[in-house]
Amino acid sequence: MTVLPVLETERLRIRPFVSDDVAHVHKLFQDIGWLDPRLTDDEQWARNGRYVAWNTLNHQALADLYQPPTGDRVIERRETGEFVGLCGVVGIWGPFGVLPALGGQADGFSWPEVGLFWAVSPAQQGSGYASEAARALIEALFARFNLQRILAVTETENHASRRVMEKVGMRIEVNPFPEPPWLQVVGIIYHPKGQP
């Protein structure tokens, strides 16, 4: 496996974390409601610092072990370096066999899949940045790692993420069962050469 390089699109740069990104992450998590209310402000800053540190080391460490390049990255504007949000490649493990396109069985097996993650600052939403970043990741993953498919998951109420999935060409699958709650809407995109 190799390290995923810095990706550039017409408007964006998708790059690995640096330690200075903690403040951006903290503000983003605050703005989108991802701070843990059980933690003090100092504890939350420490937690976000660990998240950034882990992602900073993660990409090279995984490459050294010949593992896939999972982890999150920063989305910034190419021209100005302004922080836009986060995106990444995640290993997701779940009962994907419940989805009609992947078996449709109530007792469907769990297995790992390669997934996408994105979170864009509310001030930057509505500009197409999430779909632009997701598209860049999809193209890089298919080109470099020859994956069969890539997934993205979200809750039923997250209409914005569902629109991103649709914009990047993902087929939308809806879990016919109430569990697990994080696996209610799934976007699936197949490698252009291997679509069933």
GROMACS .gro file of C-alpha atoms in nm:
model
  196
    1MET     CA    1   0.000   0.000   0.000
    2THR     CA    2   0.108   0.358  -0.040
    3VAL     CA    3   0.041   0.687   0.130
    4LEU     CA    4  -0.248   0.875  -0.024
    5PRO     CA    5  -0.093   1.192  -0.170
    6VAL     CA    6  -0.218   1.546  -0.130
    7LEU     CA    7  -0.516   1.570  -0.365
    8GLU     CA    8  -0.608   1.884  -0.553
    9THR     CA    9  -0.927   1.972  -0.734
   10GLU     CA   10  -1.024   2.288  -0.915
   11ARG     CA   11  -1.100   2.464  -0.585
   12LEU     CA   12  -0.973   2.241  -0.306
   13ARG     CA   13  -0.665   2.081  -0.154
   14ILE     CA   14  -0.712   1.764   0.051
   15ARG     CA   15  -0.408   1.717   0.270
   16PRO     CA   16  -0.285   1.533   0.578
   17PHE     CA   17  -0.325   1.697   0.917
   18VAL     CA   18  -0.060   1.913   1.083
   19SER     CA   19  -0.055   1.994   1.454
   20ASP     CA   20  -0.187   2.347   1.392
   21ASP     CA   21  -0.517   2.199   1.270
   22VAL     CA   22  -0.644   2.135   1.625
   23ALA     CA   23  -0.811   2.477   1.648
   24HIS     CA   24  -0.988   2.424   1.315
   25VAL     CA   25  -1.107   2.079   1.422
   26HIS     CA   26  -1.231   2.210   1.757
   27LYS     CA   27  -1.426   2.490   1.589
   28LEU     CA   28  -1.573   2.254   1.328
   29PHE     CA   29  -1.680   2.000   1.590
   30GLN     CA   30  -1.830   2.281   1.797
   31ASP     CA   31  -2.019   2.423   1.498
   32ILE     CA   32  -2.165   2.089   1.388
   33GLY     CA   33  -2.250   1.967   1.738
   34TRP     CA   34  -1.986   1.697   1.771
   35LEU     CA   35  -1.836   1.813   2.100
   36ASP     CA   36  -1.903   1.575   2.386
   37PRO     CA   37  -2.115   1.759   2.647
   38ARG     CA   38  -1.980   1.530   2.921
   39LEU     CA   39  -1.629   1.672   2.875
   40THR     CA   40  -1.490   1.998   3.004
   41ASP     CA   41  -1.352   2.241   2.749
   42ASP     CA   42  -0.995   2.139   2.839
   43GLU     CA   43  -1.084   1.771   2.803
   44GLN     CA   44  -1.245   1.836   2.465
   45TRP     CA   45  -0.937   2.026   2.341
   46ALA     CA   46  -0.719   1.736   2.458
   47ARG     CA   47  -0.944   1.487   2.281
   48ASN     CA   48  -0.933   1.687   1.958
   49GLY     CA   49  -0.555   1.714   1.995
   50ARG     CA   50  -0.531   1.334   2.014
   51TYR     CA   51  -0.754   1.304   1.706
   52VAL     CA   52  -0.527   1.537   1.507
   53ALA     CA   53  -0.209   1.368   1.638
   54TRP     CA   54  -0.343   1.024   1.549
   55ASN     CA   55  -0.433   1.135   1.198
   56THR     CA   56  -0.097   1.311   1.158
   57LEU     CA   57   0.093   0.988   1.228
   58ASN     CA   58  -0.163   0.745   1.091
   59HIS     CA   59  -0.110   0.776   0.715
   60GLN     CA   60   0.263   0.703   0.714
   61ALA     CA   61   0.239   0.439   0.988
   62LEU     CA   62  -0.023   0.247   0.793
   63ALA     CA   63   0.182   0.271   0.473
   64ASP     CA   64   0.485   0.138   0.664
   65LEU     CA   65   0.271  -0.165   0.755
   66TYR     CA   66   0.140  -0.204   0.397
   67GLN     CA   67  -0.211  -0.122   0.512
   68PRO     CA   68  -0.481   0.083   0.337
   69PRO     CA   69  -0.465   0.461   0.387
   70THR     CA   70  -0.751   0.500   0.632
   71GLY     CA   71  -0.784   0.820   0.828
   72ASP     CA   72  -0.911   1.172   0.796
   73ARG     CA   73  -0.767   1.466   0.605
   74VAL     CA   74  -0.816   1.841   0.593
   75ILE     CA   75  -1.012   2.008   0.315
   76GLU     CA   76  -0.891   2.361   0.242
   77ARG     CA   77  -0.933   2.612  -0.038
   78ARG     CA   78  -0.647   2.581  -0.283
   79GLU     CA   79  -0.608   2.952  -0.345
   80THR     CA   80  -0.617   3.075   0.015
   81GLY     CA   81  -0.552   2.774   0.241
   82GLU     CA   82  -0.877   2.855   0.425
   83PHE     CA   83  -1.009   2.561   0.629
   84VAL     CA   84  -1.325   2.412   0.476
   85GLY     CA   85  -1.370   2.087   0.668
   86LEU     CA   86  -1.260   1.727   0.689
   87CYS     CA   87  -1.289   1.419   0.475
   88GLY     CA   88  -1.135   1.079   0.488
   89VAL     CA   89  -1.117   0.712   0.417
   90VAL     CA   90  -1.264   0.496   0.690
   91GLY     CA   91  -1.285   0.126   0.751
   92ILE     CA   92  -1.649   0.054   0.828
   93TRP     CA   93  -1.758  -0.279   0.966
   94GLY     CA   94  -2.126  -0.355   0.969
   95PRO     CA   95  -2.415  -0.580   0.871
   96PHE     CA   96  -2.413  -0.467   0.509
   97GLY     CA   97  -2.586  -0.790   0.409
   98VAL     CA   98  -2.918  -0.635   0.518
   99LEU     CA   99  -2.904  -0.400   0.220
  100PRO     CA  100  -3.097  -0.522  -0.084
  101ALA     CA  101  -2.801  -0.459  -0.319
  102LEU     CA  102  -2.567  -0.661  -0.096
  103GLY     CA  103  -2.783  -0.960  -0.009
  104GLY     CA  104  -3.098  -0.830   0.160
  105GLN     CA  105  -3.094  -1.076   0.450
  106ALA     CA  106  -3.238  -0.984   0.793
  107ASP     CA  107  -2.956  -1.177   0.956
  108GLY     CA  108  -2.703  -1.051   0.704
  109PHE     CA  109  -2.338  -1.104   0.781
  110SER     CA  110  -2.114  -0.821   0.894
  111TRP     CA  111  -1.803  -0.745   0.694
  112PRO     CA  112  -1.558  -0.459   0.645
  113GLU     CA  113  -1.593  -0.206   0.367
  114VAL     CA  114  -1.398   0.100   0.258
  115GLY     CA  115  -1.601   0.409   0.339
  116LEU     CA  116  -1.585   0.783   0.294
  117PHE     CA  117  -1.626   1.047   0.562
  118TRP     CA  118  -1.687   1.420   0.523
  119ALA     CA  119  -1.778   1.711   0.747
  120VAL     CA  120  -1.786   2.066   0.615
  121SER     CA  121  -1.797   2.382   0.823
  122PRO     CA  122  -2.150   2.527   0.827
  123ALA     CA  123  -2.008   2.855   0.694
  124GLN     CA  124  -1.877   2.663   0.389
  125GLN     CA  125  -2.179   2.439   0.328
  126GLY     CA  126  -2.385   2.476   0.013
  127SER     CA  127  -2.084   2.540  -0.210
  128GLY     CA  128  -2.036   2.184  -0.332
  129TYR     CA  129  -1.715   2.134  -0.134
  130ALA     CA  130  -1.818   1.801   0.022
  131SER     CA  131  -1.904   1.646  -0.314
  132GLU     CA  132  -1.588   1.787  -0.473
  133ALA     CA  133  -1.373   1.638  -0.197
  134ALA     CA  134  -1.561   1.306  -0.202
  135ARG     CA  135  -1.523   1.282  -0.579
  136ALA     CA  136  -1.147   1.340  -0.550
  137LEU     CA  137  -1.115   1.067  -0.287
  138ILE     CA  138  -1.321   0.823  -0.493
  139GLU     CA  139  -1.110   0.882  -0.804
  140ALA     CA  140  -0.784   0.844  -0.609
  141LEU     CA  141  -0.898   0.527  -0.431
  142PHE     CA  142  -1.016   0.359  -0.750
  143ALA     CA  143  -0.702   0.461  -0.942
  144ARG     CA  144  -0.443   0.377  -0.676
  145PHE     CA  145  -0.597   0.080  -0.495
  146ASN     CA  146  -0.828  -0.076  -0.755
  147LEU     CA  147  -1.112  -0.115  -0.505
  148GLN     CA  148  -1.429  -0.293  -0.613
  149ARG     CA  149  -1.656  -0.043  -0.438
  150ILE     CA  150  -1.666   0.242  -0.187
  151LEU     CA  151  -1.946   0.314   0.058
  152ALA     CA  152  -2.069   0.608   0.262
  153VAL     CA  153  -2.322   0.581   0.545
  154THR     CA  154  -2.548   0.830   0.718
  155GLU     CA  155  -2.864   0.866   0.921
  156THR     CA  156  -3.204   0.907   0.755
  157GLU     CA  157  -3.229   1.272   0.865
  158ASN     CA  158  -2.897   1.374   0.709
  159HIS     CA  159  -3.034   1.491   0.374
  160ALA     CA  160  -2.720   1.693   0.293
  161SER     CA  161  -2.497   1.383   0.308
  162ARG     CA  162  -2.744   1.190   0.099
  163ARG     CA  163  -2.728   1.466  -0.166
  164VAL     CA  164  -2.349   1.443  -0.164
  165MET     CA  165  -2.375   1.067  -0.221
  166GLU     CA  166  -2.608   1.125  -0.514
  167LYS     CA  167  -2.389   1.400  -0.665
  168VAL     CA  168  -2.082   1.175  -0.672
  169GLY     CA  169  -2.276   0.896  -0.843
  170MET     CA  170  -2.343   0.666  -0.552
  171ARG     CA  171  -2.639   0.430  -0.566
  172ILE     CA  172  -2.853   0.496  -0.258
  173GLU     CA  173  -2.960   0.197  -0.050
  174VAL     CA  174  -3.194   0.222   0.248
  175ASN     CA  175  -3.166  -0.024   0.534
  176PRO     CA  176  -3.508  -0.192   0.567
  177PHE     CA  177  -3.437  -0.255   0.936
  178PRO     CA  178  -3.414  -0.003   1.223
  179GLU     CA  179  -3.074  -0.124   1.342
  180PRO     CA  180  -2.803  -0.017   1.346
  181PRO     CA  181  -2.902   0.351   1.355
  182TRP     CA  182  -2.585   0.468   1.175
  183LEU     CA  183  -2.656   0.233   0.883
  184GLN     CA  184  -2.986   0.375   0.760
  185VAL     CA  185  -2.879   0.531   0.430
  186VAL     CA  186  -2.585   0.386   0.239
  187GLY     CA  187  -2.429   0.518  -0.078
  188ILE     CA  188  -2.246   0.263  -0.293
  189ILE     CA  189  -2.025   0.339  -0.589
  190TYR     CA  190  -1.853   0.066  -0.787
  191HIS     CA  191  -1.524   0.084  -0.973
  192PRO     CA  192  -1.602   0.190  -1.331
  193LYS     CA  193  -1.450  -0.136  -1.462
  194GLY     CA  194  -1.621  -0.367  -1.214
  195GLN     CA  195  -1.978  -0.252  -1.166
  196PRO     CA  196  -2.214  -0.548  -1.129
   0.00000   0.00000   0.00000
